[in-house]
XYZ file of C-alpha atoms in Angstrom:
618
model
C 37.854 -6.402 -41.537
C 35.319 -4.024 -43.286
C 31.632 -4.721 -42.908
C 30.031 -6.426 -45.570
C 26.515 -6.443 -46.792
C 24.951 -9.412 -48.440
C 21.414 -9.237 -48.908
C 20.188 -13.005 -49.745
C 17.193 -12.056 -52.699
C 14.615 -15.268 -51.795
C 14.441 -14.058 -47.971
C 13.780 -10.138 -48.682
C 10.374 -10.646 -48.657
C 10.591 -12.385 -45.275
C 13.663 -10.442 -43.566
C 12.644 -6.604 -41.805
C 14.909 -3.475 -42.080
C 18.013 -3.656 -39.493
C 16.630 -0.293 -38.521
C 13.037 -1.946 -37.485
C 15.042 -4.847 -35.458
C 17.039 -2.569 -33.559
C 13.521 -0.735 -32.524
C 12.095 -4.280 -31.874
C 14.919 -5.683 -29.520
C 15.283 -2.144 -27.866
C 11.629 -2.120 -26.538
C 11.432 -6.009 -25.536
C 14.623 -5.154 -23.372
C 13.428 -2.065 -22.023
C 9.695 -3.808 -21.171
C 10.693 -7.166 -21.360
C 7.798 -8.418 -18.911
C 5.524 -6.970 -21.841
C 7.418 -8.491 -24.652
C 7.505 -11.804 -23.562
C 3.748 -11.663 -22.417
C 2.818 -10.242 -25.618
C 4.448 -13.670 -27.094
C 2.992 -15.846 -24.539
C -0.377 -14.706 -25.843
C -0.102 -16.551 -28.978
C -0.658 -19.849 -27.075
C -3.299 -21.361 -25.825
C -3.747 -21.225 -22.536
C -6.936 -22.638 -20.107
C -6.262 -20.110 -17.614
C -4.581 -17.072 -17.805
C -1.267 -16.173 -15.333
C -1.358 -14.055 -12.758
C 1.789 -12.555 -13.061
C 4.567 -12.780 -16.183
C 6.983 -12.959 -14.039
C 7.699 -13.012 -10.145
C 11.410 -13.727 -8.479
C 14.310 -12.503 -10.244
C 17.853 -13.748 -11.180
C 17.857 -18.001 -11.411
C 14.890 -17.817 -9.199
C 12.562 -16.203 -11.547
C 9.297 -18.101 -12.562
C 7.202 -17.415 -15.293
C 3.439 -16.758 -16.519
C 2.714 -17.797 -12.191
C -0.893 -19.087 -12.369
C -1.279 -19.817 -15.676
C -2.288 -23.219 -16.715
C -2.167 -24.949 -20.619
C -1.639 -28.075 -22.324
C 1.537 -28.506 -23.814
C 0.324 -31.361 -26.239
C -2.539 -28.760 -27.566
C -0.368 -25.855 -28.160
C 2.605 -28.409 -30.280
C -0.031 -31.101 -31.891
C -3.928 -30.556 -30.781
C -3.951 -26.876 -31.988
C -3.643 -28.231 -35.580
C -6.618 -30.193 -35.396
C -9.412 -29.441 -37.601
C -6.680 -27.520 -40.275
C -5.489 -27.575 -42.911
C -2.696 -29.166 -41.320
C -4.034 -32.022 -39.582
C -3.676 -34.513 -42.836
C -0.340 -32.930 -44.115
C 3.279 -34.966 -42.514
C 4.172 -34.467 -39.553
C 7.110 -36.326 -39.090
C 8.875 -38.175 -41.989
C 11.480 -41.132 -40.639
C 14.228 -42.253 -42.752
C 17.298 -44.803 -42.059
C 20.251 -45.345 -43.433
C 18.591 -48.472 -45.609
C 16.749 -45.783 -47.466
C 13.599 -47.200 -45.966
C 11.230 -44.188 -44.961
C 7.411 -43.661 -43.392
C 5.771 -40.473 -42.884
C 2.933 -40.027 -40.258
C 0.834 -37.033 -40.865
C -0.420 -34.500 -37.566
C -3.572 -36.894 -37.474
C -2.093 -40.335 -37.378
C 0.306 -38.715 -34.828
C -1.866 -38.054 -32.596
C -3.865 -41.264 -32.803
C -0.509 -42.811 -31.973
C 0.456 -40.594 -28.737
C -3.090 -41.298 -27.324
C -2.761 -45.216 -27.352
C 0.584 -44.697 -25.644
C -0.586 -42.584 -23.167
C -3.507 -44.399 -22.544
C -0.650 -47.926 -22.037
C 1.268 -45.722 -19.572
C -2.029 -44.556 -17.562
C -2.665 -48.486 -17.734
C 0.654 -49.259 -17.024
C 0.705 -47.154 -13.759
C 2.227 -43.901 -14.691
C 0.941 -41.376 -12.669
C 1.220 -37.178 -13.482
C 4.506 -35.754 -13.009
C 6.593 -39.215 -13.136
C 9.829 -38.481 -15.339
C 10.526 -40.946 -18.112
C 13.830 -41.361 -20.057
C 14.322 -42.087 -23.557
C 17.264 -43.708 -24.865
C 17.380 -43.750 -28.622
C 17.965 -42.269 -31.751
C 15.793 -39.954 -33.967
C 12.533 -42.359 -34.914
C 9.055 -42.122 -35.134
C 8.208 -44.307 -32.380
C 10.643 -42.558 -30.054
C 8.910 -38.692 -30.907
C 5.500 -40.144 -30.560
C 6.480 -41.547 -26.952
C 8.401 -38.017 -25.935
C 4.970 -37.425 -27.299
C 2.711 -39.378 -25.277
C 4.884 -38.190 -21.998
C 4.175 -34.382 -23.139
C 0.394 -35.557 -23.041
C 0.394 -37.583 -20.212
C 2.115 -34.639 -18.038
C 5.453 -37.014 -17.353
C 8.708 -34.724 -17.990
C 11.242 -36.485 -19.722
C 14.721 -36.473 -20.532
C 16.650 -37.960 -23.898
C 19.834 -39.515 -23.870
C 21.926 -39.591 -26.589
C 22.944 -42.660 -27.533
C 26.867 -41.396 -28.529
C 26.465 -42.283 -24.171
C 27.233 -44.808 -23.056
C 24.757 -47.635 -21.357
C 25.875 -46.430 -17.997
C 25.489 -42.848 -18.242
C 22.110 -43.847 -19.403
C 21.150 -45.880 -16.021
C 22.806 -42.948 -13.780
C 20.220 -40.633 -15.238
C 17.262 -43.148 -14.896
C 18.526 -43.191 -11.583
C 18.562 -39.444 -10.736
C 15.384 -38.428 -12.309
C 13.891 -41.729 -10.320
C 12.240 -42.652 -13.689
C 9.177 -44.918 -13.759
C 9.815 -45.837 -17.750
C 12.560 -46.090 -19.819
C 12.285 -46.002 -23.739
C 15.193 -47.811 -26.140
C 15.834 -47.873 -29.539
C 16.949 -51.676 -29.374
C 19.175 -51.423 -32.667
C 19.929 -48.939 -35.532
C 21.723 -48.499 -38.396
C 25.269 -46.357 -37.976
C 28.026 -46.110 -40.960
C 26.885 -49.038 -42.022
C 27.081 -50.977 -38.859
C 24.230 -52.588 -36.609
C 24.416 -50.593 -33.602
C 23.125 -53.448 -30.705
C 22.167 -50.998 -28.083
C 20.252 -53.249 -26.428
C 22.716 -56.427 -26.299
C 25.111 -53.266 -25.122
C 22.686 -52.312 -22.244
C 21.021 -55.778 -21.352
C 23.025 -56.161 -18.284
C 21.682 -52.276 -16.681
C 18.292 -52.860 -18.280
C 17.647 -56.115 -16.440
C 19.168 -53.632 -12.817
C 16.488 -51.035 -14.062
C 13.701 -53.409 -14.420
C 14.627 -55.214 -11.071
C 13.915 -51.629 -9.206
C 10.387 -51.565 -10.615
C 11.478 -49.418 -14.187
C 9.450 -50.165 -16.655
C 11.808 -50.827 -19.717
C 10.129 -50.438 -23.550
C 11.693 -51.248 -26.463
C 11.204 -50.475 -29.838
C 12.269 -52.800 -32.759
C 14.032 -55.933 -30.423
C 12.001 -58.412 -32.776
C 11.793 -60.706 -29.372
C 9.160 -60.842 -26.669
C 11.189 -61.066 -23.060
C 10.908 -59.398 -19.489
C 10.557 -56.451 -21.412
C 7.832 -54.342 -22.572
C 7.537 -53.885 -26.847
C 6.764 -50.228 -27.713
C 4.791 -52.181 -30.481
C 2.228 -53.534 -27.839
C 1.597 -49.708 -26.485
C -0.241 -48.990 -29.519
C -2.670 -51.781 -29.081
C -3.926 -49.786 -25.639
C -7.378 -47.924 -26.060
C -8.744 -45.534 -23.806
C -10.299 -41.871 -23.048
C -7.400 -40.451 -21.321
C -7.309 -36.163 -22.507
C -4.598 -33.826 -22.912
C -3.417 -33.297 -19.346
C -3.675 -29.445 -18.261
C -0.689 -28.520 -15.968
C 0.172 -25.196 -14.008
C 3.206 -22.918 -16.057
C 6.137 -24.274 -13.957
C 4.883 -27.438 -14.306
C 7.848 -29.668 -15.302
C 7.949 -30.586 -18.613
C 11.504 -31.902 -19.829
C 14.891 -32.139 -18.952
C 18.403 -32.457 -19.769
C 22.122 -33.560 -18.154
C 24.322 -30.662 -18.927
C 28.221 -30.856 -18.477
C 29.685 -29.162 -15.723
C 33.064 -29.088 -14.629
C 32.604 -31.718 -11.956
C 30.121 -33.902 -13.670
C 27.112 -33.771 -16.212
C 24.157 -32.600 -13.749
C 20.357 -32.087 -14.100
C 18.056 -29.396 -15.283
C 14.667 -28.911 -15.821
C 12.762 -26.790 -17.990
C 9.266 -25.467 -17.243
C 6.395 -26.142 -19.620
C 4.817 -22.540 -20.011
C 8.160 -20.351 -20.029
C 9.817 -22.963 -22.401
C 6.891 -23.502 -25.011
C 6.508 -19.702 -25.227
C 10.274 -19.511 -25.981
C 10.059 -21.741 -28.104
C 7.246 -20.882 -30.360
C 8.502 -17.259 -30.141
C 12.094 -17.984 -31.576
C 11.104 -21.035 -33.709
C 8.990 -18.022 -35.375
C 12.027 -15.742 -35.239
C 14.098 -18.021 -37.142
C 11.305 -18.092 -39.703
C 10.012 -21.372 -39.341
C 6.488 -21.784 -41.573
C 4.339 -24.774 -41.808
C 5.068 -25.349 -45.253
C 8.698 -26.360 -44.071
C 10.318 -29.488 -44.380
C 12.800 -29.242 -41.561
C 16.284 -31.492 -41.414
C 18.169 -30.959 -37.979
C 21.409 -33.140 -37.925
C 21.566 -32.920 -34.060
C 19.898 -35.647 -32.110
C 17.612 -35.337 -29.143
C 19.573 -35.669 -26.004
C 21.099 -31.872 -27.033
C 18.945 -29.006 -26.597
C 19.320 -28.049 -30.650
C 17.657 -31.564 -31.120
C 15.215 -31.208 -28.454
C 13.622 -27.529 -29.313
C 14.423 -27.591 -32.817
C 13.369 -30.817 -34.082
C 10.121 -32.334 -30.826
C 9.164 -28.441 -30.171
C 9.222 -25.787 -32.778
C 8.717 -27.036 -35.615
C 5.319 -29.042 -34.984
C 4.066 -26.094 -32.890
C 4.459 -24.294 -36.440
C 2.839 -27.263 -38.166
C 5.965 -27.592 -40.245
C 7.349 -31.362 -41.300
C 10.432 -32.672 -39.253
C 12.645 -34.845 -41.267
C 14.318 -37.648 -38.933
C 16.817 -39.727 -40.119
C 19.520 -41.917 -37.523
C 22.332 -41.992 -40.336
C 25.464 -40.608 -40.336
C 26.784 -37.817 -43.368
C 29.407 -39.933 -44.893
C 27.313 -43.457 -45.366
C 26.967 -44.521 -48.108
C 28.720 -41.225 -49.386
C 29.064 -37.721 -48.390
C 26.742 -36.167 -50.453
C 24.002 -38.047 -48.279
C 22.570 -35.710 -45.967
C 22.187 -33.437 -49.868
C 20.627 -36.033 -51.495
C 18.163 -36.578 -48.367
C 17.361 -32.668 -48.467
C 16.725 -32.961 -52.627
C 14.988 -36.180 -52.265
C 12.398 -34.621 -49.536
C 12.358 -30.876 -50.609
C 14.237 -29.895 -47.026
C 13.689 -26.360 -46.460
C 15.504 -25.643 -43.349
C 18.737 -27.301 -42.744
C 20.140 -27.404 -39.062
C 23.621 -29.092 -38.373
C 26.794 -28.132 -36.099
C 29.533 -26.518 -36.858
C 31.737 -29.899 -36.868
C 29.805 -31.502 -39.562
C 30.260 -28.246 -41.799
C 33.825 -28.564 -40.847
C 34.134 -32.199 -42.255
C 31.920 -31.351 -45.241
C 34.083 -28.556 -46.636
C 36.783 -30.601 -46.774
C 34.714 -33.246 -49.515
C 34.701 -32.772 -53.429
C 32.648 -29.731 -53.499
C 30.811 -31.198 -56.610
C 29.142 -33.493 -54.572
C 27.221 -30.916 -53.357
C 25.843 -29.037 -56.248
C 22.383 -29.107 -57.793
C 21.234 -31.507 -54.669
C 19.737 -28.649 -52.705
C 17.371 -26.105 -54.993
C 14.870 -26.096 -52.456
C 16.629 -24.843 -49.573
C 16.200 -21.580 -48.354
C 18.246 -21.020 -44.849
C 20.896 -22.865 -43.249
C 21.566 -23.177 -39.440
C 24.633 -23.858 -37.900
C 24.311 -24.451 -34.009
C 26.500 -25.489 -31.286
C 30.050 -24.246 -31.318
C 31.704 -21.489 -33.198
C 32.283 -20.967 -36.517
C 35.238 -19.721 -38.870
C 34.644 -17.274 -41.123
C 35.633 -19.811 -44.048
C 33.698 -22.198 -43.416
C 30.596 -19.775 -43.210
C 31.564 -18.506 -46.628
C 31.855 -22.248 -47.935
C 28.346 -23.202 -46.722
C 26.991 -19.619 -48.330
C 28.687 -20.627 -51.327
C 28.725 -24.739 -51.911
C 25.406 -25.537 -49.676
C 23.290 -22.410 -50.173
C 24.047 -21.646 -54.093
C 20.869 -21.004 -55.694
C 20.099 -20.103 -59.454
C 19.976 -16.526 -58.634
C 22.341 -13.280 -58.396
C 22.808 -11.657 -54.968
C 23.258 -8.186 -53.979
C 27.365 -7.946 -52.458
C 29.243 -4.836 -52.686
C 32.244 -5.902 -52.659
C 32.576 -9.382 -54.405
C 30.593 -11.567 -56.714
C 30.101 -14.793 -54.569
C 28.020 -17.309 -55.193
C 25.272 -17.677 -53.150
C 21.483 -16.602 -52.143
C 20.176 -17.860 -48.951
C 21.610 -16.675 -45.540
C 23.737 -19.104 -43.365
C 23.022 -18.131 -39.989
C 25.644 -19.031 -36.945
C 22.938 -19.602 -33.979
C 24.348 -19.826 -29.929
C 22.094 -21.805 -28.003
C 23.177 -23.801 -24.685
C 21.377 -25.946 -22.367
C 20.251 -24.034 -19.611
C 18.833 -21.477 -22.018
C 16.765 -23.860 -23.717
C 16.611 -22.028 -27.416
C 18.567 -19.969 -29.725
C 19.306 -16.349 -28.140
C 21.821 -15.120 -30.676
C 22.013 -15.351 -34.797
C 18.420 -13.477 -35.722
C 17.959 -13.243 -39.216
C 17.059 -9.434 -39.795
C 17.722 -7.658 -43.224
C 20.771 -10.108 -43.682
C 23.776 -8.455 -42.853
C 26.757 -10.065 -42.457
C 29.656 -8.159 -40.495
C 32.552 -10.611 -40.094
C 33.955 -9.503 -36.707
C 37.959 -11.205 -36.842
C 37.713 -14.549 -36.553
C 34.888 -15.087 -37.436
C 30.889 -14.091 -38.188
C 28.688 -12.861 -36.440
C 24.579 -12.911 -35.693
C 22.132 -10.152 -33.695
C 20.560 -11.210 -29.909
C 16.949 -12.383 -30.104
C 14.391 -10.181 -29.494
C 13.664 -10.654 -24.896
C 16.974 -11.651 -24.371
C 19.383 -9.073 -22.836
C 23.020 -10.326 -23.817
C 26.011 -8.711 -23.479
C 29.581 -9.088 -23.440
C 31.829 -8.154 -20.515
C 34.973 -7.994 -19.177
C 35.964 -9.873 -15.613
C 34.323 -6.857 -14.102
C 31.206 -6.967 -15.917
C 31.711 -3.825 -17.871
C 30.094 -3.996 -21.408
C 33.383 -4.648 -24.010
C 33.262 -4.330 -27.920
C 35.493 -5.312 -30.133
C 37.207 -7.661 -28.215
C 37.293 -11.336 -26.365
C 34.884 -10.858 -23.066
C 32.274 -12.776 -20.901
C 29.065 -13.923 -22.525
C 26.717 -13.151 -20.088
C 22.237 -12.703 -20.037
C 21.308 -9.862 -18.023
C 17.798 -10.666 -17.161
C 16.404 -13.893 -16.747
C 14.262 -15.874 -19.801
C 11.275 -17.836 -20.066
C 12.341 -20.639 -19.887
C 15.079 -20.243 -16.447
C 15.560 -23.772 -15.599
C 13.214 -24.663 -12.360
C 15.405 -27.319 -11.752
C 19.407 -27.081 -12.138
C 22.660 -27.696 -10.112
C 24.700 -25.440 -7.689
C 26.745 -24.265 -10.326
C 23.660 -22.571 -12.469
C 22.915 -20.339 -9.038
C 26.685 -19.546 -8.539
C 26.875 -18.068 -12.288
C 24.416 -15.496 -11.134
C 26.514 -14.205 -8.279
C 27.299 -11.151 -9.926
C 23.941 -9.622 -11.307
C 23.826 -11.355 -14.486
C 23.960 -14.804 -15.851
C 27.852 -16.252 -16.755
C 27.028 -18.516 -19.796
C 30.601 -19.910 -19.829
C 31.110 -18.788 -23.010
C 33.743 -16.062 -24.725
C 32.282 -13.935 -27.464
C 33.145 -11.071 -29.266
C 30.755 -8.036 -29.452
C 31.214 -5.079 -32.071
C 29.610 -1.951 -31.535
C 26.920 -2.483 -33.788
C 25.439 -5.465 -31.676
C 26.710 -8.291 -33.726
C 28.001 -11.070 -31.314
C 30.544 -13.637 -31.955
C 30.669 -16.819 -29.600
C 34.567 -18.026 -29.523
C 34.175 -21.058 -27.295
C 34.270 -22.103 -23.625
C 35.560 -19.849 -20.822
C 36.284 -22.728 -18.494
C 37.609 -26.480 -18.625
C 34.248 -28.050 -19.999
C 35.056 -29.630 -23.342
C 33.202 -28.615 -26.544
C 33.902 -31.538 -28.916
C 31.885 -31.647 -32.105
C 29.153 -28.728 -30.302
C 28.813 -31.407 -27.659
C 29.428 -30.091 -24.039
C 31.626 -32.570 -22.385
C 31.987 -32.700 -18.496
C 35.742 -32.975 -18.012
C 35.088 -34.404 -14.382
C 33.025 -37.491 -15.484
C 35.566 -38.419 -17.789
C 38.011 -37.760 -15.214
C 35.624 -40.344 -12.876
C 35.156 -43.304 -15.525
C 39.224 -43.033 -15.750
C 39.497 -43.462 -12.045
C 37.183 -46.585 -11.846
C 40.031 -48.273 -12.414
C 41.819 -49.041 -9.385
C 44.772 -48.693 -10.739
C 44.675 -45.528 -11.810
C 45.701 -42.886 -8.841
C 45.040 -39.518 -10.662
C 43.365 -38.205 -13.812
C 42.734 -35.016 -15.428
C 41.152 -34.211 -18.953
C 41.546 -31.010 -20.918
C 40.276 -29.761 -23.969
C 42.826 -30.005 -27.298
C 42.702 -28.092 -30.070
C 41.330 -29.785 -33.021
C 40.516 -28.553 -36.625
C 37.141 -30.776 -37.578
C 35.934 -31.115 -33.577
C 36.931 -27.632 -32.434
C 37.962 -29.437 -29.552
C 38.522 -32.878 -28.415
C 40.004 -34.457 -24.678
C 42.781 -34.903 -23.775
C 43.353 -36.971 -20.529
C 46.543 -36.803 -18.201
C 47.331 -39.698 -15.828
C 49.132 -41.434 -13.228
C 49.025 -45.141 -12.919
C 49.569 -48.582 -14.037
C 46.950 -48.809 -16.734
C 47.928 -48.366 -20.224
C 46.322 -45.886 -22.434
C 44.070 -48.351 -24.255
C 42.772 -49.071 -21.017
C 41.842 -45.499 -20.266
C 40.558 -45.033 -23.301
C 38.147 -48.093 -22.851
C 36.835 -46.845 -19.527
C 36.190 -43.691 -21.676
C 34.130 -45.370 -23.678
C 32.729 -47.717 -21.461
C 31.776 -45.049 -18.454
C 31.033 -41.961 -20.357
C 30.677 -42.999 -24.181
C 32.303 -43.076 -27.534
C 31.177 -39.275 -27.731
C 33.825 -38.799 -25.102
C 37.056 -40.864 -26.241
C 40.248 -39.330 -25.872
C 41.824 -38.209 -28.737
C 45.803 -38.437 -26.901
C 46.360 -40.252 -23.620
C 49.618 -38.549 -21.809
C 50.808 -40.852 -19.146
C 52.637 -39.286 -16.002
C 56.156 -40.145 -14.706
C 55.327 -38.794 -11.034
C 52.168 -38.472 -9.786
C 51.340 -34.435 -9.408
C 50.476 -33.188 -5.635
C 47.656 -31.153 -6.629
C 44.173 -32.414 -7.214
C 42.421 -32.423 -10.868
C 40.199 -29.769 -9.893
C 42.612 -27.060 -8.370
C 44.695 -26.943 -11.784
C 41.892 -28.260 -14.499
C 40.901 -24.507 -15.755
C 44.637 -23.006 -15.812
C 45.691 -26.132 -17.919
C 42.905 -25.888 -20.137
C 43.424 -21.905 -20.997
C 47.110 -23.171 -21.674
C 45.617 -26.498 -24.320
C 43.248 -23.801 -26.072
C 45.913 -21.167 -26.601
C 49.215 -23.272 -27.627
C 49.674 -26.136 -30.024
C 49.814 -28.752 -28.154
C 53.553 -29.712 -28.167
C 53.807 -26.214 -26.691
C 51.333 -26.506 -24.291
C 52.346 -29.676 -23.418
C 55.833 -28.185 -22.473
C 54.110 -26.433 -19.910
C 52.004 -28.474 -18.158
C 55.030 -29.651 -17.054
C 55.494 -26.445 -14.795
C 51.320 -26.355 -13.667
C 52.355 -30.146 -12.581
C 55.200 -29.755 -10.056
């Protein structure tokens, strides 16, 4: 496919020459301990580091020495602005009921809860969890941890109750936060009537357990009584590596830990949330809930360290009708617009009608998470980004004026490396677009040799390590390095101009919906039931998901059973999409086949594919 060049007319005053970038990334490759301390300058830091960076590989640490307050550099910077009466946060449900807490207000509300969880026995460097949808109360707490100096992790509440105690329980977490009910589709969502039972085991081994909305005083703490607290307690000041939040990511075995660093990430952060050309006068809308790193950075980080507005809202994009999430960006003059893949997927396939004149004020569209088809980029430059004015296309006359950008981001990275926004050109690289590495981050694609490949499917790998290196992350993280350079797990395309096209997992981890989906823990919740001697779960083909599991078993359960301990063990997010049940049960363990079985699922339809795992099984 020839190149194409669309220039996007309301972001030429913002975008640089392709010609500049190239100079840019070149030099923060080639002195990349400069680059990234050249960005670190631009917080604000008590005491300078010693050293950028010292250790190398998964080992490296940055900005050694160096001590800052996260809370100043995302919400106490502001203070005194022009910003500091403007929204910070604006929280909407699916009831159409909203409030909006400006950067001042905000910060009056972090201080009281900080002050309850001094009070409350909370000591520095105790993790907390949070277990809850996008809300007000639940930023302000992730919030009050960030002040406090507790590192925190989100769930997701697409998990289920259990997988939320097992990670109370492996962080050893002194506080737990829940959302005790939300709106979903339509449908009260009871988390807490769903977790009661592991709630009342957390509280019993000293956690303290808040709640936010439950409407009923009980053993448990009310998020509402943390705001009645009052004391003097000041923005903690903690050393660079300090730890400052964390995250389960899905590994073949199981999802595991990792932990980001508070001066490495917050520098990545800022530096990238400025790259994608966040401003404070944004209203930001990011479709992907805390509990995924897109959530995390992209909605609690970046945009308040930019003094933009972050739009929350715990609906879905179909309730009451699909044009929802458009008429929420008219209604609130959304700016930036981050969702996955999957939901552009789903939306293409709507009246495209619904869509129109519901989104004037946009002016850039992320899609994060999972690859992208070339069609469905062109629908959401066409449908989701028309604007009333012409753009600049040699070769057609699309609709169309502000750029769509395809972003790669994964856990252990912590922010977007790949996608930049330069002078917008689009070069469609067969199947599918394309976006530039971020300035600092040396990505490449290789073959199983680790020589550089273009043109064609390789290895996604980082050859140097980032700012934000996890301090804190499983075996498997330390293995990927074993050969120089860091394995992402991900495919990709690279063409010779630098434009890189992710093409989905390398291995047997699932990618459903951009979610990454440990095929061992579903494989574990199957085998909880006793009478179930041998699982395995692979990832299917699907056309709205990208993929979705597929789980392979021997034993007397029936597939609704399996897929209830799916659901029940690992969460809704998880359940099975087909549920093959085995004659004979296979001599060789899950683990020893799961990868070759998946390559043959993601190549074959699955008819096909399951003709052959008849052969891997004997």
């Amino acid at each position: 496919m020839s190149a194409r060049r669309i220039v996007p007319p309301s972001m030429r005053y913002k975008a640089i020459p392709i010609q500049e970038y190239r100079k840019v990334y070149e030099e923060s490759i080639r002195k990349l301990e400069e680059f990234w301390g050249s960005e670190a300058d631009m917080l604000r830091w008590s005491r300078k580091w010693s050293s950028i960076k010292s250790g190398e590989g998964p080992n490296a640490r940055w900005f050694t020495g160096g001590l800052l307050s996260p809370f100043e550099n995302i919400i106490g910077k502001h203070r005194g602005t022009s910003l500091w009466g403007k929204p910070a946060l604006i929280g909407l449900d699916e009831n159409g009921d909203a409030e909006a807490v400006s950067y001042a207000r905000l910060e009056m509300m972090v201080a009281k809860i900080h002050c309850a969880l001094e009070n409350l026995g909370l000591r520095q460097g105790d993790w907390v969890v949070v277990y809850s949808p996008p809300t007000i109360a639940a930023f302000a707490f992730m919030l009050a941890a960030i002040r406090a100096g507790l590192p925190f992790e989100p769930v997701f509440t697409g998990f289920s109750p259990y997988e939320m105690y097992r990670r109370v329980i492996t962080r050893n977490a002194k506080a737990l936060f829940v959302t005790a009910r939300y709106m979903r589709r339509g449908k009260n969502i009871d988390v807490l009537g769903n977790s009661k039972s592991y709630l009342e085991r957390l509280s019993s081994k000293g956690v303290l357990v808040i709640l936010e909305g439950s409407g009923n005083k009980g053993v448990f703490l009310e998020y509402d009584d943390l705001l009645e607290y009052s004391c003097n307690s000041r923005e903690v000041v903690v050393d660079s590596n300090h730890k400052l939040f964390g995250l389960h990511s899905g590994y073949a075995e199981d999802f595991k830990p990792i932990t980001h660093a508070a001066g490495g990430f917050l520098v990545q952060a800022y530096s990238t949330s400025r790259w994608i050309g966040l401003r404070s006068r944004d209203t930001v809308f990011c479709t992907v809930w805390p509990g995924w790193i897109t959530g995390v950075t992209y909605q609690l980080f970046g945009p308040l360290m930019l003094g933009s507005t972050v739009l929350l809202y715990n609906g879905g994009p179909d309730w009451p009708s699909w044009s929802r999430w458009l008429d929420i960006i008219d209604a609130y003059a959304v700016t930036v617009f981050i969702t996955t893949g999957s939901a552009i997927r789903i939306l293409a396939k709507q009246d495209p009608s619904i869509f129109k004149s519901k989104n004037d004020t946009l002016r850039e569209i992320i899609i994060t998470a999972e690859p992208l088809e070339p069609e469905f980029w062109y629908w959401s430059y066409e449908i989701l980004g028309t604007l009333p004015y012409p753009i600049v296309d040699s070769q057609s006359s699309r609709n169309g004026s502000i750029p769509v950008l395809d972003m790669y981001i994964q856990s252990e990275v912590g922010t977007f490396l790949t996608g930049n926004l330069v002078n917008y050109t689009f070069t469609p690289i067969e199947p599918g677009s394309a976006g530039l590495p971020f300035p600092g981050f040396a990505v490449d694609v290789v073959d199983d040799s680790g020589i550089p490949v273009r043109g064609k499917t390789g290895k996604l790998v980082i050859r140097s390590p980032w700012p934000s290196t996890p301090v804190e992350a499983p075996q498997e993280f330390y293995e990927s390095w074993n050969k120089g350079y860091y394995e992402t797990g991900d495919l990709a395309v690279m063409s010779d101009t630098g434009y890189i096209y992710p093409a989905g997992r390398a291995d047997a981890i699932l990618k459903v919906s951009g979610y990454r989906l440990s095929p061992g823990a579903v494989e574990k919740s199957i085998m909880s039931d006793p009478t179930v001697e041998w699982a395995l779960t692979v990832p299917m083909k699907n056309p709205d998901k990208f993929e979705t599991p597929l789980v392979i078993y021997y034993g007397k359960a029936d597939e609704e059973e399996i897929v209830k301990a799916v659901r029940e063990k690992v969460g809704p997010i998880a359940t099975p999409e087909r549920v093959v049940r085995l004659g004979v049960r296979p001599s060789l363990a899950p683990s020893a086949i799961r990868q070759e079985i998946a390559k043959v699922f993601r190549s074959e339809d699955i008819q096909s594919a399951l003709r052959k795992l008849e052969f891997y099984l004997k």
